[in-house]
Structure formats: C-alpha cells, structure tokens
Amino acid sequence: MLNKKSILIKTKGDHRICMSASIFSLATGIKTKIKNFETVNTSFPKFIDIIKKPQPLVNFIFNQSSKTIRLDNADEKISFDKYLDDIVSTIRDKKIK
C-alpha cells in the first residue's frame, strides 16, 4: 500500500522542488518529508495556505492552466472541466484520509 511508504526529498534549496514534492505527496498519499521547505517563501509565500484549502487551490490551478487552452472551444472546455474535477476529487479524498 502506498500510504505506508515514506520518502525524504532533498531539495538543495530549490523552491520548485519543494512545491512539486508537496503536490506529489497530496496526489499519491505518500508521507513525505521535504528538506528546506521554507525556500518556498522566496517565490510563493502563500503556497501552504492555498494547498490546505481545496477551493483556493483549484482556483489557482484553473487560473494558471486556463492560460494554455481556448475556453471558447467546447471540446477543450469539457476536457478542462474534467481535469479540474479530477484534481478536486483527488485532493478532497487525500484530505479526508
């Protein structure tokens, strides 16, 4: 079972690795220790606040990822909506556990 595993992430002070490892941990349910996590504050001081609350996280993901698609195209919008629903469900399920 994945939830019994634990990993240590050595970030070498890279805030991007810290944030990626956090999302990885939420998505997989694997307990993760992230070294030098405070480096996230260099680029994204509100990261922890956003990641703790699914709705602001979804809003952030929507705002960032919607820049890459055309929402006036029905097929792209349907795919994008499904993508967001899957992310919300995954985060909600992990937080409930």
mmCIF file of N, CA and C in Angstrom:
data_model
loop_
_atom_site.group_PDB
_atom_site.id
_atom_site.type_symbol
_atom_site.label_atom_id
_atom_site.label_comp_id
_atom_site.label_asym_id
_atom_site.label_seq_id
_atom_site.Cartn_x
_atom_site.Cartn_y
_atom_site.Cartn_z
ATOM 1 N N MET A 1 0.828 -1.189 0.000
ATOM 2 C CA MET A 1 0.000 0.000 0.000
ATOM 3 C C MET A 1 0.872 1.251 0.000
ATOM 4 N N LEU A 2 0.507 2.223 -0.796
ATOM 5 C CA LEU A 2 1.274 3.451 -0.878
ATOM 6 C C LEU A 2 1.264 4.245 0.414
ATOM 7 N N ASN A 3 0.157 4.231 1.141
ATOM 8 C CA ASN A 3 0.054 5.078 2.319
ATOM 9 C C ASN A 3 0.955 4.623 3.459
ATOM 10 N N LYS A 4 1.615 3.475 3.357
ATOM 11 C CA LYS A 4 2.536 3.028 4.392
ATOM 12 C C LYS A 4 3.967 3.401 4.046
ATOM 13 N N LYS A 5 4.185 3.920 2.877
ATOM 14 C CA LYS A 5 5.530 4.304 2.461
ATOM 15 C C LYS A 5 5.810 5.741 2.900
ATOM 16 N N SER A 6 7.089 6.039 2.985
ATOM 17 C CA SER A 6 7.521 7.375 3.356
ATOM 18 C C SER A 6 8.771 7.700 2.548
ATOM 19 N N ILE A 7 8.873 8.949 2.100
ATOM 20 C CA ILE A 7 10.064 9.336 1.347
ATOM 21 C C ILE A 7 10.622 10.651 1.892
ATOM 22 N N LEU A 8 11.905 10.858 1.655
ATOM 23 C CA LEU A 8 12.589 12.091 2.023
ATOM 24 C C LEU A 8 13.017 12.784 0.737
ATOM 25 N N ILE A 9 12.652 14.053 0.604
ATOM 26 C CA ILE A 9 13.015 14.831 -0.578
ATOM 27 C C ILE A 9 14.105 15.828 -0.173
ATOM 28 N N LYS A 10 15.263 15.722 -0.800
ATOM 29 C CA LYS A 10 16.339 16.688 -0.586
ATOM 30 C C LYS A 10 16.259 17.701 -1.718
ATOM 31 N N THR A 11 15.882 18.901 -1.385
ATOM 32 C CA THR A 11 15.560 19.903 -2.407
ATOM 33 C C THR A 11 16.748 20.753 -2.848
ATOM 34 N N LYS A 12 17.829 20.689 -2.133
ATOM 35 C CA LYS A 12 19.009 21.521 -2.438
ATOM 36 C C LYS A 12 18.639 23.001 -2.516
ATOM 37 N N GLY A 13 17.640 23.381 -1.705
ATOM 38 C CA GLY A 13 17.239 24.780 -1.648
ATOM 39 C C GLY A 13 16.389 25.261 -2.808
ATOM 40 N N ASP A 14 15.898 24.356 -3.641
ATOM 41 C CA ASP A 14 15.090 24.746 -4.807
ATOM 42 C C ASP A 14 13.608 24.733 -4.434
ATOM 43 N N HIS A 15 13.014 25.913 -4.396
ATOM 44 C CA HIS A 15 11.612 26.052 -4.003
ATOM 45 C C HIS A 15 10.666 25.319 -4.953
ATOM 46 N N ARG A 16 11.033 25.168 -6.210
ATOM 47 C CA ARG A 16 10.176 24.467 -7.175
ATOM 48 C C ARG A 16 10.080 22.988 -6.840
ATOM 49 N N ILE A 17 11.176 22.415 -6.393
ATOM 50 C CA ILE A 17 11.162 21.001 -5.987
ATOM 51 C C ILE A 17 10.280 20.832 -4.754
ATOM 52 N N CYS A 18 10.348 21.780 -3.827
ATOM 53 C CA CYS A 18 9.507 21.727 -2.622
ATOM 54 C C CYS A 18 8.024 21.696 -2.978
ATOM 55 N N MET A 19 7.626 22.603 -3.866
ATOM 56 C CA MET A 19 6.213 22.687 -4.238
ATOM 57 C C MET A 19 5.779 21.439 -5.019
ATOM 58 N N SER A 20 6.619 20.975 -5.921
ATOM 59 C CA SER A 20 6.301 19.771 -6.696
ATOM 60 C C SER A 20 6.165 18.563 -5.780
ATOM 61 N N ALA A 21 7.069 18.449 -4.818
ATOM 62 C CA ALA A 21 7.024 17.322 -3.882
ATOM 63 C C ALA A 21 5.761 17.371 -3.027
ATOM 64 N N SER A 22 5.322 18.575 -2.676
ATOM 65 C CA SER A 22 4.083 18.717 -1.895
ATOM 66 C C SER A 22 2.879 18.214 -2.678
ATOM 67 N N ILE A 23 2.793 18.614 -3.933
ATOM 68 C CA ILE A 23 1.685 18.168 -4.785
ATOM 69 C C ILE A 23 1.761 16.656 -4.989
ATOM 70 N N PHE A 24 2.974 16.151 -5.206
ATOM 71 C CA PHE A 24 3.172 14.707 -5.353
ATOM 72 C C PHE A 24 2.655 13.962 -4.121
ATOM 73 N N SER A 25 3.002 14.462 -2.952
ATOM 74 C CA SER A 25 2.575 13.827 -1.713
ATOM 75 C C SER A 25 1.051 13.820 -1.581
ATOM 76 N N LEU A 26 0.422 14.940 -1.897
ATOM 77 C CA LEU A 26 -1.048 15.005 -1.838
ATOM 78 C C LEU A 26 -1.694 14.052 -2.836
ATOM 79 N N ALA A 27 -1.155 14.019 -4.031
ATOM 80 C CA ALA A 27 -1.754 13.202 -5.089
ATOM 81 C C ALA A 27 -1.594 11.711 -4.840
ATOM 82 N N THR A 28 -0.486 11.310 -4.229
ATOM 83 C CA THR A 28 -0.219 9.885 -4.042
ATOM 84 C C THR A 28 -0.564 9.378 -2.652
ATOM 85 N N GLY A 29 -0.628 10.279 -1.687
ATOM 86 C CA GLY A 29 -0.875 9.868 -0.313
ATOM 87 C C GLY A 29 0.369 9.352 0.393
ATOM 88 N N ILE A 30 1.511 9.470 -0.251
ATOM 89 C CA ILE A 30 2.761 9.012 0.351
ATOM 90 C C ILE A 30 3.252 10.067 1.342
ATOM 91 N N LYS A 31 3.541 9.636 2.561
ATOM 92 C CA LYS A 31 4.073 10.544 3.567
ATOM 93 C C LYS A 31 5.433 11.037 3.086
ATOM 94 N N THR A 32 5.607 12.365 3.099
ATOM 95 C CA THR A 32 6.805 12.956 2.515
ATOM 96 C C THR A 32 7.418 13.973 3.461
ATOM 97 N N LYS A 33 8.709 13.849 3.676
ATOM 98 C CA LYS A 33 9.478 14.838 4.442
ATOM 99 C C LYS A 33 10.266 15.645 3.417
ATOM 100 N N ILE A 34 10.094 16.969 3.446
ATOM 101 C CA ILE A 34 10.735 17.837 2.461
ATOM 102 C C ILE A 34 11.746 18.724 3.181
ATOM 103 N N LYS A 35 13.018 18.550 2.842
ATOM 104 C CA LYS A 35 14.091 19.356 3.449
ATOM 105 C C LYS A 35 14.045 20.790 2.904
ATOM 106 N N ASN A 36 14.323 21.742 3.761
ATOM 107 C CA ASN A 36 14.405 23.162 3.386
ATOM 108 C C ASN A 36 13.131 23.693 2.750
ATOM 109 N N PHE A 37 11.989 23.272 3.275
ATOM 110 C CA PHE A 37 10.725 23.684 2.679
ATOM 111 C C PHE A 37 10.531 25.204 2.725
ATOM 112 N N GLU A 38 11.161 25.851 3.678
ATOM 113 C CA GLU A 38 10.989 27.308 3.818
ATOM 114 C C GLU A 38 11.423 28.076 2.575
ATOM 115 N N THR A 39 12.174 27.448 1.687
ATOM 116 C CA THR A 39 12.577 28.138 0.454
ATOM 117 C C THR A 39 11.380 28.482 -0.437
ATOM 118 N N VAL A 40 10.249 27.838 -0.205
ATOM 119 C CA VAL A 40 9.036 28.148 -0.968
ATOM 120 C C VAL A 40 8.669 29.626 -0.794
ATOM 121 N N ASN A 41 8.976 30.162 0.353
ATOM 122 C CA ASN A 41 8.632 31.564 0.632
ATOM 123 C C ASN A 41 9.332 32.550 -0.300
ATOM 124 N N THR A 42 10.380 32.122 -0.979
ATOM 125 C CA THR A 42 11.078 33.035 -1.891
ATOM 126 C C THR A 42 10.223 33.389 -3.101
ATOM 127 N N SER A 43 9.365 32.459 -3.522
ATOM 128 C CA SER A 43 8.577 32.726 -4.722
ATOM 129 C C SER A 43 7.069 32.669 -4.501
ATOM 130 N N PHE A 44 6.642 31.964 -3.452
ATOM 131 C CA PHE A 44 5.209 31.741 -3.286
ATOM 132 C C PHE A 44 4.868 31.641 -1.797
ATOM 133 N N PRO A 45 4.928 32.752 -1.074
ATOM 134 C CA PRO A 45 4.726 32.728 0.377
ATOM 135 C C PRO A 45 3.374 32.165 0.829
ATOM 136 N N LYS A 46 2.355 32.234 -0.017
ATOM 137 C CA LYS A 46 1.022 31.743 0.374
ATOM 138 C C LYS A 46 0.772 30.304 -0.075
ATOM 139 N N PHE A 47 1.805 29.608 -0.505
ATOM 140 C CA PHE A 47 1.659 28.245 -1.024
ATOM 141 C C PHE A 47 0.956 27.329 -0.027
ATOM 142 N N ILE A 48 1.396 27.310 1.219
ATOM 143 C CA ILE A 48 0.801 26.422 2.230
ATOM 144 C C ILE A 48 -0.658 26.787 2.471
ATOM 145 N N ASP A 49 -0.971 28.081 2.546
ATOM 146 C CA ASP A 49 -2.362 28.494 2.745
ATOM 147 C C ASP A 49 -3.250 27.989 1.615
ATOM 148 N N ILE A 50 -2.764 28.084 0.392
ATOM 149 C CA ILE A 50 -3.553 27.649 -0.762
ATOM 150 C C ILE A 50 -3.701 26.137 -0.796
ATOM 151 N N ILE A 51 -2.631 25.432 -0.518
ATOM 152 C CA ILE A 51 -2.664 23.971 -0.646
ATOM 153 C C ILE A 51 -3.521 23.306 0.443
ATOM 154 N N LYS A 52 -3.699 23.996 1.566
ATOM 155 C CA LYS A 52 -4.515 23.443 2.660
ATOM 156 C C LYS A 52 -6.013 23.519 2.370
ATOM 157 N N LYS A 53 -6.400 24.392 1.438
ATOM 158 C CA LYS A 53 -7.820 24.593 1.141
ATOM 159 C C LYS A 53 -8.080 24.224 -0.305
ATOM 160 N N PRO A 54 -8.835 23.159 -0.567
ATOM 161 C CA PRO A 54 -9.032 22.710 -1.947
ATOM 162 C C PRO A 54 -9.588 23.774 -2.888
ATOM 163 N N GLN A 55 -10.518 24.585 -2.457
ATOM 164 C CA GLN A 55 -11.118 25.534 -3.397
ATOM 165 C C GLN A 55 -10.123 26.595 -3.875
ATOM 166 N N PRO A 56 -9.371 27.249 -2.983
ATOM 167 C CA PRO A 56 -8.370 28.191 -3.499
ATOM 168 C C PRO A 56 -7.319 27.495 -4.374
ATOM 169 N N LEU A 57 -6.988 26.253 -4.048
ATOM 170 C CA LEU A 57 -6.030 25.521 -4.865
ATOM 171 C C LEU A 57 -6.595 25.291 -6.259
ATOM 172 N N VAL A 58 -7.850 24.914 -6.344
ATOM 173 C CA VAL A 58 -8.485 24.698 -7.646
ATOM 174 C C VAL A 58 -8.539 26.012 -8.422
ATOM 175 N N ASN A 59 -8.848 27.101 -7.743
ATOM 176 C CA ASN A 59 -8.870 28.402 -8.415
ATOM 177 C C ASN A 59 -7.494 28.745 -8.975
ATOM 178 N N PHE A 60 -6.466 28.488 -8.181
ATOM 179 C CA PHE A 60 -5.108 28.755 -8.647
ATOM 180 C C PHE A 60 -4.774 27.891 -9.863
ATOM 181 N N ILE A 61 -5.078 26.598 -9.777
ATOM 182 C CA ILE A 61 -4.806 25.689 -10.896
ATOM 183 C C ILE A 61 -5.586 26.134 -12.126
ATOM 184 N N PHE A 62 -6.844 26.497 -11.927
ATOM 185 C CA PHE A 62 -7.655 26.963 -13.051
ATOM 186 C C PHE A 62 -7.029 28.194 -13.700
ATOM 187 N N ASN A 63 -6.676 29.166 -12.888
ATOM 188 C CA ASN A 63 -6.115 30.407 -13.434
ATOM 189 C C ASN A 63 -4.821 30.165 -14.192
ATOM 190 N N GLN A 64 -3.980 29.287 -13.676
ATOM 191 C CA GLN A 64 -2.705 29.021 -14.341
ATOM 192 C C GLN A 64 -2.892 28.183 -15.604
ATOM 193 N N SER A 65 -3.659 27.116 -15.488
ATOM 194 C CA SER A 65 -3.772 26.207 -16.628
ATOM 195 C C SER A 65 -4.729 26.706 -17.702
ATOM 196 N N SER A 66 -5.685 27.552 -17.343
ATOM 197 C CA SER A 66 -6.613 28.047 -18.361
ATOM 198 C C SER A 66 -5.930 29.003 -19.325
ATOM 199 N N LYS A 67 -4.745 29.459 -18.971
ATOM 200 C CA LYS A 67 -3.994 30.318 -19.880
ATOM 201 C C LYS A 67 -3.532 29.548 -21.120
ATOM 202 N N THR A 68 -3.529 28.223 -21.038
ATOM 203 C CA THR A 68 -2.988 27.411 -22.133
ATOM 204 C C THR A 68 -4.055 26.836 -23.052
ATOM 205 N N ILE A 69 -5.337 27.035 -22.721
ATOM 206 C CA ILE A 69 -6.387 26.479 -23.574
ATOM 207 C C ILE A 69 -7.347 27.580 -24.022
ATOM 208 N N ARG A 70 -8.109 27.258 -25.038
ATOM 209 C CA ARG A 70 -9.133 28.181 -25.522
ATOM 210 C C ARG A 70 -10.476 27.749 -24.937
ATOM 211 N N LEU A 71 -11.007 28.523 -24.017
ATOM 212 C CA LEU A 71 -12.264 28.157 -23.371
ATOM 213 C C LEU A 71 -13.466 28.368 -24.280
ATOM 214 N N ASP A 72 -13.278 29.002 -25.436
ATOM 215 C CA ASP A 72 -14.385 29.151 -26.375
ATOM 216 C C ASP A 72 -14.557 27.886 -27.228
ATOM 217 N N ASN A 73 -13.606 26.962 -27.143
ATOM 218 C CA ASN A 73 -13.694 25.686 -27.852
ATOM 219 C C ASN A 73 -14.359 24.668 -26.913
ATOM 220 N N ALA A 74 -15.543 24.179 -27.273
ATOM 221 C CA ALA A 74 -16.331 23.312 -26.391
ATOM 222 C C ALA A 74 -15.581 22.047 -25.985
ATOM 223 N N ASP A 75 -14.885 21.405 -26.922
ATOM 224 C CA ASP A 75 -14.156 20.168 -26.593
ATOM 225 C C ASP A 75 -13.043 20.426 -25.578
ATOM 226 N N GLU A 76 -12.310 21.517 -25.782
ATOM 227 C CA GLU A 76 -11.238 21.845 -24.844
ATOM 228 C C GLU A 76 -11.805 22.195 -23.476
ATOM 229 N N LYS A 77 -12.925 22.895 -23.435
ATOM 230 C CA LYS A 77 -13.535 23.273 -22.168
ATOM 231 C C LYS A 77 -14.036 22.049 -21.419
ATOM 232 N N ILE A 78 -14.658 21.108 -22.109
ATOM 233 C CA ILE A 78 -15.139 19.881 -21.463
ATOM 234 C C ILE A 78 -13.964 19.094 -20.877
ATOM 235 N N SER A 79 -12.899 18.953 -21.636
ATOM 236 C CA SER A 79 -11.706 18.252 -21.146
ATOM 237 C C SER A 79 -11.115 18.971 -19.945
ATOM 238 N N PHE A 80 -11.077 20.284 -20.004
ATOM 239 C CA PHE A 80 -10.525 21.076 -18.913
ATOM 240 C C PHE A 80 -11.376 20.939 -17.656
ATOM 241 N N ASP A 81 -12.697 20.988 -17.808
ATOM 242 C CA ASP A 81 -13.593 20.813 -16.662
ATOM 243 C C ASP A 81 -13.392 19.450 -16.009
ATOM 244 N N LYS A 82 -13.238 18.407 -16.814
ATOM 245 C CA LYS A 82 -12.994 17.059 -16.290
ATOM 246 C C LYS A 82 -11.668 17.022 -15.537
ATOM 247 N N TYR A 83 -10.657 17.660 -16.099
ATOM 248 C CA TYR A 83 -9.340 17.738 -15.465
ATOM 249 C C TYR A 83 -9.452 18.387 -14.085
ATOM 250 N N LEU A 84 -10.162 19.517 -13.994
ATOM 251 C CA LEU A 84 -10.326 20.190 -12.702
ATOM 252 C C LEU A 84 -11.117 19.340 -11.722
ATOM 253 N N ASP A 85 -12.176 18.689 -12.178
ATOM 254 C CA ASP A 85 -12.958 17.813 -11.304
ATOM 255 C C ASP A 85 -12.100 16.695 -10.734
ATOM 256 N N ASP A 86 -11.247 16.104 -11.557
ATOM 257 C CA ASP A 86 -10.366 15.031 -11.096
ATOM 258 C C ASP A 86 -9.390 15.535 -10.037
ATOM 259 N N ILE A 87 -8.855 16.723 -10.236
ATOM 260 C CA ILE A 87 -7.921 17.289 -9.256
ATOM 261 C C ILE A 87 -8.628 17.537 -7.925
ATOM 262 N N VAL A 88 -9.814 18.142 -7.981
ATOM 263 C CA VAL A 88 -10.566 18.417 -6.757
ATOM 264 C C VAL A 88 -10.884 17.124 -6.024
ATOM 265 N N SER A 89 -11.325 16.107 -6.741
ATOM 266 C CA SER A 89 -11.659 14.829 -6.108
ATOM 267 C C SER A 89 -10.441 14.202 -5.453
ATOM 268 N N THR A 90 -9.314 14.233 -6.128
ATOM 269 C CA THR A 90 -8.098 13.654 -5.581
ATOM 270 C C THR A 90 -7.669 14.366 -4.305
ATOM 271 N N ILE A 91 -7.679 15.678 -4.333
ATOM 272 C CA ILE A 91 -7.279 16.445 -3.147
ATOM 273 C C ILE A 91 -8.254 16.225 -2.013
ATOM 274 N N ARG A 92 -9.538 16.255 -2.303
ATOM 275 C CA ARG A 92 -10.554 16.053 -1.272
ATOM 276 C C ARG A 92 -10.411 14.673 -0.647
ATOM 277 N N ASP A 93 -10.210 13.642 -1.473
ATOM 278 C CA ASP A 93 -10.043 12.278 -0.963
ATOM 279 C C ASP A 93 -8.824 12.169 -0.062
ATOM 280 N N LYS A 94 -7.720 12.802 -0.443
ATOM 281 C CA LYS A 94 -6.495 12.735 0.355
ATOM 282 C C LYS A 94 -6.662 13.466 1.671
ATOM 283 N N LYS A 95 -7.386 14.582 1.668
ATOM 284 C CA LYS A 95 -7.586 15.341 2.900
ATOM 285 C C LYS A 95 -8.513 14.592 3.866
ATOM 286 N N ILE A 96 -9.478 13.854 3.328
ATOM 287 C CA ILE A 96 -10.405 13.090 4.163
ATOM 288 C C ILE A 96 -9.685 11.956 4.877
ATOM 289 N N LYS A 97 -8.737 11.323 4.173
ATOM 290 C CA LYS A 97 -7.967 10.231 4.770
ATOM 291 C C LYS A 97 -7.144 10.771 5.902
#
